[in-house]
Amino acid sequence: MKSKSLFAERFKSARMMNGFSLQDVADALDGQLSRQALHRYEKGEVVPDEDKINMLSKALSVNADFFSRNTVIELGEIEYRLNAKISQKDEAIINETTKEYLSRYLELEEILGFDTTFINPLEGFDIIKSYEQVNEAANIVRNVWSLGTGAIFNVVELLEDKKIKVVKLDVADDFEGLQTCVAYNEGIKIPVVAYNIKKTNKPDRIRLTLLHELAHLILKFEEISHAQKEKFCFQFAGAMLLPETTIKEELGDFRNKLSMNELGNIKMQYGISMQAIVMRAKDCKIINEHYTKQFFFLFKQMNWRIDEPFDYKGMEESHRFEQLLFRALIENQISVSKASLLMNMSESDLKNKYQSMFI
């Protein structure tokens, strides 16, 4: 790719990540560059000099190296949740932010010679047509991944350990999560799930969202409605977090009522919301449809639909990218300069943040 077209592509990506128009960029630069000049950059007619690139990098919150990085990431088809109202501007922010993070992550793995091959634990499994198949699929995944029937400690780390990239975004309120496959380095397929910290801002919601997106990645569906597909994916997420044998050990095979305290205790142990536990109990025929409706009516009346009366205190973060970067740095596979570029921060900021690395 010629330098002009490469710069044009990277400049447009940085602009879209910020949700900026060309005029917004000109305003952020306090008029030091006109909209017309920026338009010529984006069309690939001109490549700015080093001083102007540094100005642009500050205005767009990227490292100057960003504009010359030629790692090519192509997102596959993205299917958003039912009723998600995402503007073209927000969709562009989501797409470009995801691509930028993955370009740095995958470049680091390539430097370290890591195998990025994902193996679908449900390869060959039947097309999903029923809840029973969903439940069986979740049990197979837990077995293949050696998870037993207990609580999953950290869903983000689990997925990354299984070669699925997890992206944390901070974008529009109407967006919860997505899944897709990206094409990298001439066709290598990398599965990706992402969640929106602005919408999915509690650990139990992150867990359910990511496993819901995992279902979209690994389950096969026939021609069914979007709503039915979403239902199956939520059922899969619930079954992954709380297997049928486990929930029946906790609640019994059949119940007329459930107490808030026992639901809260299960939530705090297994990292699944009280509302998702009740839906799981209904799916497993522990409670009936009538009691389920009563429960959700009570939750609505008490204003607990978003802030439940019990909190899950677990951590849903992955430090894998940083771990790989520290490894590459200490083994002299990358320089401090390269490390700062991969972290998208200045060398001084990198050294201040990770002082112990440079003692």
Short mmCIF file of N, CA and C in Angstrom, two decimals, residues 204-305:
data_model
loop_
_atom_site.label_atom_id
_atom_site.label_comp_id
_atom_site.label_asym_id
_atom_site.label_seq_id
_atom_site.Cartn_x
_atom_site.Cartn_y
_atom_site.Cartn_z
N ASP A 204 -21.60 -9.18 36.52
CA ASP A 204 -22.54 -10.24 36.15
C ASP A 204 -23.15 -9.98 34.77
N ARG A 205 -23.33 -8.72 34.41
CA ARG A 205 -23.86 -8.40 33.08
C ARG A 205 -22.81 -8.62 32.00
N ILE A 206 -21.56 -8.32 32.32
CA ILE A 206 -20.47 -8.60 31.37
C ILE A 206 -20.41 -10.09 31.07
N ARG A 207 -20.50 -10.91 32.11
CA ARG A 207 -20.41 -12.36 31.95
C ARG A 207 -21.53 -12.89 31.06
N LEU A 208 -22.76 -12.46 31.35
CA LEU A 208 -23.90 -12.92 30.57
C LEU A 208 -23.80 -12.44 29.12
N THR A 209 -23.40 -11.18 28.94
CA THR A 209 -23.27 -10.62 27.59
C THR A 209 -22.23 -11.37 26.77
N LEU A 210 -21.06 -11.63 27.35
CA LEU A 210 -19.99 -12.30 26.60
C LEU A 210 -20.37 -13.73 26.24
N LEU A 211 -21.02 -14.44 27.15
CA LEU A 211 -21.42 -15.82 26.86
C LEU A 211 -22.58 -15.85 25.87
N HIS A 212 -23.41 -14.83 25.90
CA HIS A 212 -24.46 -14.68 24.87
C HIS A 212 -23.81 -14.51 23.50
N GLU A 213 -22.79 -13.66 23.42
CA GLU A 213 -22.10 -13.46 22.14
C GLU A 213 -21.34 -14.71 21.72
N LEU A 214 -20.80 -15.45 22.71
CA LEU A 214 -20.15 -16.73 22.40
C LEU A 214 -21.14 -17.67 21.73
N ALA A 215 -22.38 -17.69 22.23
CA ALA A 215 -23.41 -18.55 21.63
C ALA A 215 -23.59 -18.22 20.16
N HIS A 216 -23.64 -16.92 19.83
CA HIS A 216 -23.78 -16.52 18.42
C HIS A 216 -22.59 -17.02 17.60
N LEU A 217 -21.41 -17.08 18.23
CA LEU A 217 -20.21 -17.51 17.51
C LEU A 217 -20.20 -19.01 17.21
N ILE A 218 -20.61 -19.81 18.17
CA ILE A 218 -20.36 -21.26 18.06
C ILE A 218 -21.60 -22.12 17.82
N LEU A 219 -22.80 -21.56 18.03
CA LEU A 219 -24.01 -22.33 17.76
C LEU A 219 -24.43 -22.13 16.31
N LYS A 220 -25.07 -23.14 15.75
CA LYS A 220 -25.59 -23.04 14.38
C LYS A 220 -27.11 -22.97 14.44
N PHE A 221 -27.68 -22.03 13.67
CA PHE A 221 -29.13 -21.85 13.66
C PHE A 221 -29.66 -22.03 12.24
N GLU A 222 -30.92 -22.49 12.17
CA GLU A 222 -31.59 -22.53 10.88
C GLU A 222 -32.31 -21.20 10.68
N GLU A 223 -33.24 -21.14 9.74
CA GLU A 223 -33.96 -19.89 9.49
C GLU A 223 -35.01 -19.67 10.57
N ILE A 224 -34.60 -19.03 11.65
CA ILE A 224 -35.52 -18.71 12.73
C ILE A 224 -35.53 -17.20 12.93
N SER A 225 -36.49 -16.72 13.69
CA SER A 225 -36.59 -15.28 13.91
C SER A 225 -35.41 -14.80 14.75
N HIS A 226 -35.12 -13.51 14.62
CA HIS A 226 -34.05 -12.91 15.42
C HIS A 226 -34.37 -13.05 16.90
N ALA A 227 -35.64 -12.87 17.27
CA ALA A 227 -36.04 -12.97 18.67
C ALA A 227 -35.80 -14.38 19.21
N GLN A 228 -36.11 -15.40 18.43
CA GLN A 228 -35.90 -16.78 18.88
C GLN A 228 -34.41 -17.09 19.02
N LYS A 229 -33.62 -16.57 18.09
CA LYS A 229 -32.17 -16.77 18.17
C LYS A 229 -31.61 -16.12 19.44
N GLU A 230 -32.08 -14.90 19.73
CA GLU A 230 -31.64 -14.21 20.95
C GLU A 230 -32.01 -15.01 22.19
N LYS A 231 -33.21 -15.57 22.20
CA LYS A 231 -33.66 -16.37 23.35
C LYS A 231 -32.74 -17.58 23.55
N PHE A 232 -32.43 -18.29 22.47
CA PHE A 232 -31.54 -19.45 22.57
C PHE A 232 -30.16 -19.04 23.09
N CYS A 233 -29.67 -17.88 22.62
CA CYS A 233 -28.34 -17.44 23.04
C CYS A 233 -28.31 -17.05 24.52
N PHE A 234 -29.37 -16.42 25.00
CA PHE A 234 -29.45 -16.12 26.43
C PHE A 234 -29.57 -17.40 27.25
N GLN A 235 -30.31 -18.37 26.75
CA GLN A 235 -30.42 -19.65 27.46
C GLN A 235 -29.07 -20.36 27.52
N PHE A 236 -28.31 -20.28 26.45
CA PHE A 236 -26.97 -20.86 26.44
C PHE A 236 -26.09 -20.18 27.49
N ALA A 237 -26.13 -18.84 27.53
CA ALA A 237 -25.32 -18.10 28.51
C ALA A 237 -25.69 -18.51 29.93
N GLY A 238 -27.00 -18.61 30.20
CA GLY A 238 -27.44 -19.04 31.53
C GLY A 238 -26.98 -20.44 31.87
N ALA A 239 -27.04 -21.33 30.88
CA ALA A 239 -26.61 -22.71 31.11
C ALA A 239 -25.10 -22.81 31.33
N MET A 240 -24.33 -21.93 30.67
CA MET A 240 -22.89 -21.91 30.89
C MET A 240 -22.56 -21.44 32.31
N LEU A 241 -23.27 -20.43 32.77
CA LEU A 241 -22.98 -19.87 34.10
C LEU A 241 -23.53 -20.75 35.22
N LEU A 242 -24.65 -21.43 34.96
CA LEU A 242 -25.31 -22.21 36.01
C LEU A 242 -25.90 -23.48 35.39
N PRO A 243 -25.08 -24.54 35.28
CA PRO A 243 -25.56 -25.80 34.69
C PRO A 243 -26.78 -26.34 35.42
N GLU A 244 -27.57 -27.14 34.73
CA GLU A 244 -28.82 -27.65 35.31
C GLU A 244 -28.57 -28.44 36.58
N THR A 245 -27.55 -29.29 36.60
CA THR A 245 -27.27 -30.07 37.82
C THR A 245 -26.93 -29.14 38.98
N THR A 246 -26.24 -28.05 38.68
CA THR A 246 -25.82 -27.11 39.73
C THR A 246 -26.99 -26.33 40.30
N ILE A 247 -27.85 -25.81 39.43
CA ILE A 247 -28.98 -25.02 39.93
C ILE A 247 -29.95 -25.90 40.71
N LYS A 248 -30.07 -27.16 40.32
CA LYS A 248 -30.96 -28.06 41.07
C LYS A 248 -30.36 -28.45 42.41
N GLU A 249 -29.04 -28.51 42.48
CA GLU A 249 -28.40 -28.72 43.78
C GLU A 249 -28.65 -27.53 44.70
N GLU A 250 -28.68 -26.34 44.13
CA GLU A 250 -28.88 -25.13 44.92
C GLU A 250 -30.33 -24.90 45.31
N LEU A 251 -31.26 -25.18 44.38
CA LEU A 251 -32.66 -24.85 44.60
C LEU A 251 -33.58 -26.04 44.78
N GLY A 252 -33.14 -27.22 44.37
CA GLY A 252 -34.02 -28.38 44.38
C GLY A 252 -34.67 -28.58 43.02
N ASP A 253 -35.37 -29.71 42.85
CA ASP A 253 -35.96 -30.03 41.55
C ASP A 253 -37.24 -29.24 41.26
N PHE A 254 -37.97 -28.86 42.32
CA PHE A 254 -39.21 -28.12 42.11
C PHE A 254 -39.46 -27.20 43.29
N ARG A 255 -39.86 -25.96 42.98
CA ARG A 255 -40.13 -24.98 44.03
C ARG A 255 -41.42 -24.21 43.72
N ASN A 256 -42.14 -23.85 44.78
CA ASN A 256 -43.29 -22.97 44.64
C ASN A 256 -42.89 -21.51 44.76
N LYS A 257 -41.86 -21.24 45.58
CA LYS A 257 -41.38 -19.88 45.81
C LYS A 257 -39.85 -19.89 45.92
N LEU A 258 -39.26 -18.73 45.69
CA LEU A 258 -37.82 -18.54 45.87
C LEU A 258 -37.62 -17.31 46.74
N SER A 259 -36.64 -17.37 47.63
CA SER A 259 -36.37 -16.20 48.48
C SER A 259 -35.30 -15.32 47.84
N MET A 260 -35.37 -14.03 48.10
CA MET A 260 -34.39 -13.09 47.58
C MET A 260 -32.99 -13.42 48.10
N ASN A 261 -32.90 -13.87 49.34
CA ASN A 261 -31.60 -14.15 49.92
C ASN A 261 -30.89 -15.32 49.24
N GLU A 262 -31.65 -16.39 48.95
CA GLU A 262 -30.98 -17.52 48.29
C GLU A 262 -30.60 -17.16 46.86
N LEU A 263 -31.43 -16.37 46.18
CA LEU A 263 -31.06 -15.91 44.83
C LEU A 263 -29.83 -15.02 44.90
N GLY A 264 -29.78 -14.16 45.92
CA GLY A 264 -28.62 -13.28 46.09
C GLY A 264 -27.35 -14.07 46.37
N ASN A 265 -27.46 -15.12 47.17
CA ASN A 265 -26.28 -15.94 47.47
C ASN A 265 -25.77 -16.67 46.23
N ILE A 266 -26.71 -17.18 45.42
CA ILE A 266 -26.30 -17.85 44.18
C ILE A 266 -25.64 -16.86 43.23
N LYS A 267 -26.21 -15.67 43.15
CA LYS A 267 -25.62 -14.62 42.30
C LYS A 267 -24.19 -14.32 42.73
N MET A 268 -23.98 -14.14 44.03
CA MET A 268 -22.66 -13.78 44.53
C MET A 268 -21.64 -14.91 44.34
N GLN A 269 -22.11 -16.16 44.29
CA GLN A 269 -21.19 -17.29 44.10
C GLN A 269 -20.90 -17.57 42.63
N TYR A 270 -21.94 -17.49 41.77
CA TYR A 270 -21.79 -17.93 40.38
C TYR A 270 -21.69 -16.78 39.37
N GLY A 271 -21.87 -15.55 39.82
CA GLY A 271 -21.74 -14.42 38.90
C GLY A 271 -22.81 -14.37 37.85
N ILE A 272 -24.05 -14.62 38.23
CA ILE A 272 -25.18 -14.56 37.32
C ILE A 272 -26.29 -13.78 38.01
N SER A 273 -26.92 -12.86 37.32
CA SER A 273 -27.90 -11.98 37.94
C SER A 273 -29.07 -12.76 38.51
N MET A 274 -29.75 -12.16 39.48
CA MET A 274 -30.91 -12.80 40.09
C MET A 274 -32.00 -13.04 39.06
N GLN A 275 -32.16 -12.09 38.14
CA GLN A 275 -33.18 -12.26 37.09
C GLN A 275 -32.83 -13.42 36.15
N ALA A 276 -31.54 -13.54 35.82
CA ALA A 276 -31.12 -14.65 34.96
C ALA A 276 -31.24 -15.99 35.69
N ILE A 277 -31.04 -16.00 37.00
CA ILE A 277 -31.22 -17.24 37.79
C ILE A 277 -32.67 -17.69 37.72
N VAL A 278 -33.60 -16.73 37.86
CA VAL A 278 -35.03 -17.06 37.80
C VAL A 278 -35.40 -17.58 36.42
N MET A 279 -34.88 -16.97 35.36
CA MET A 279 -35.15 -17.47 34.02
C MET A 279 -34.56 -18.86 33.83
N ARG A 280 -33.39 -19.07 34.43
CA ARG A 280 -32.75 -20.40 34.36
C ARG A 280 -33.59 -21.42 35.11
N ALA A 281 -34.12 -21.03 36.27
CA ALA A 281 -34.97 -21.93 37.05
C ALA A 281 -36.24 -22.28 36.27
N LYS A 282 -36.78 -21.32 35.55
CA LYS A 282 -37.97 -21.60 34.72
C LYS A 282 -37.61 -22.56 33.59
N ASP A 283 -36.47 -22.31 32.91
CA ASP A 283 -36.05 -23.19 31.81
C ASP A 283 -35.85 -24.62 32.28
N CYS A 284 -35.34 -24.76 33.52
CA CYS A 284 -35.08 -26.09 34.08
C CYS A 284 -36.31 -26.69 34.78
N LYS A 285 -37.47 -25.98 34.65
CA LYS A 285 -38.75 -26.45 35.20
C LYS A 285 -38.75 -26.57 36.72
N ILE A 286 -37.91 -25.76 37.37
CA ILE A 286 -37.91 -25.72 38.84
C ILE A 286 -39.08 -24.86 39.32
N ILE A 287 -39.37 -23.78 38.61
CA ILE A 287 -40.52 -22.93 38.89
C ILE A 287 -41.37 -22.84 37.63
N ASN A 288 -42.62 -22.42 37.79
CA ASN A 288 -43.51 -22.35 36.64
C ASN A 288 -43.57 -20.94 36.06
N GLU A 289 -44.27 -20.82 34.95
CA GLU A 289 -44.39 -19.55 34.24
C GLU A 289 -45.09 -18.49 35.09
N HIS A 290 -46.12 -18.91 35.84
CA HIS A 290 -46.89 -17.97 36.65
C HIS A 290 -46.01 -17.32 37.72
N TYR A 291 -45.20 -18.14 38.43
CA TYR A 291 -44.34 -17.58 39.46
C TYR A 291 -43.26 -16.69 38.84
N THR A 292 -42.77 -17.06 37.69
CA THR A 292 -41.76 -16.24 37.00
C THR A 292 -42.31 -14.84 36.72
N LYS A 293 -43.53 -14.78 36.23
CA LYS A 293 -44.15 -13.47 35.96
C LYS A 293 -44.32 -12.67 37.24
N GLN A 294 -44.71 -13.34 38.34
CA GLN A 294 -44.85 -12.67 39.63
C GLN A 294 -43.51 -12.07 40.07
N PHE A 295 -42.46 -12.86 39.91
CA PHE A 295 -41.13 -12.41 40.31
C PHE A 295 -40.73 -11.16 39.55
N PHE A 296 -40.88 -11.16 38.23
CA PHE A 296 -40.46 -10.02 37.44
C PHE A 296 -41.34 -8.80 37.69
N PHE A 297 -42.62 -9.03 38.01
CA PHE A 297 -43.48 -7.92 38.38
C PHE A 297 -42.97 -7.27 39.67
N LEU A 298 -42.57 -8.12 40.65
CA LEU A 298 -42.03 -7.60 41.91
C LEU A 298 -40.75 -6.82 41.66
N PHE A 299 -39.86 -7.35 40.81
CA PHE A 299 -38.60 -6.66 40.52
C PHE A 299 -38.86 -5.30 39.88
N LYS A 300 -39.86 -5.24 39.02
CA LYS A 300 -40.19 -3.97 38.38
C LYS A 300 -40.75 -2.99 39.41
N GLN A 301 -41.62 -3.49 40.29
CA GLN A 301 -42.22 -2.64 41.31
C GLN A 301 -41.17 -2.09 42.27
N MET A 302 -40.17 -2.89 42.59
CA MET A 302 -39.12 -2.50 43.53
C MET A 302 -37.99 -1.72 42.85
N ASN A 303 -38.11 -1.53 41.54
CA ASN A 303 -37.09 -0.82 40.77
C ASN A 303 -35.73 -1.52 40.85
N TRP A 304 -35.75 -2.85 40.74
CA TRP A 304 -34.54 -3.66 40.83
C TRP A 304 -34.09 -4.21 39.48
N ARG A 305 -34.72 -3.80 38.39
CA ARG A 305 -34.38 -4.39 37.10
C ARG A 305 -32.94 -4.11 36.70
#
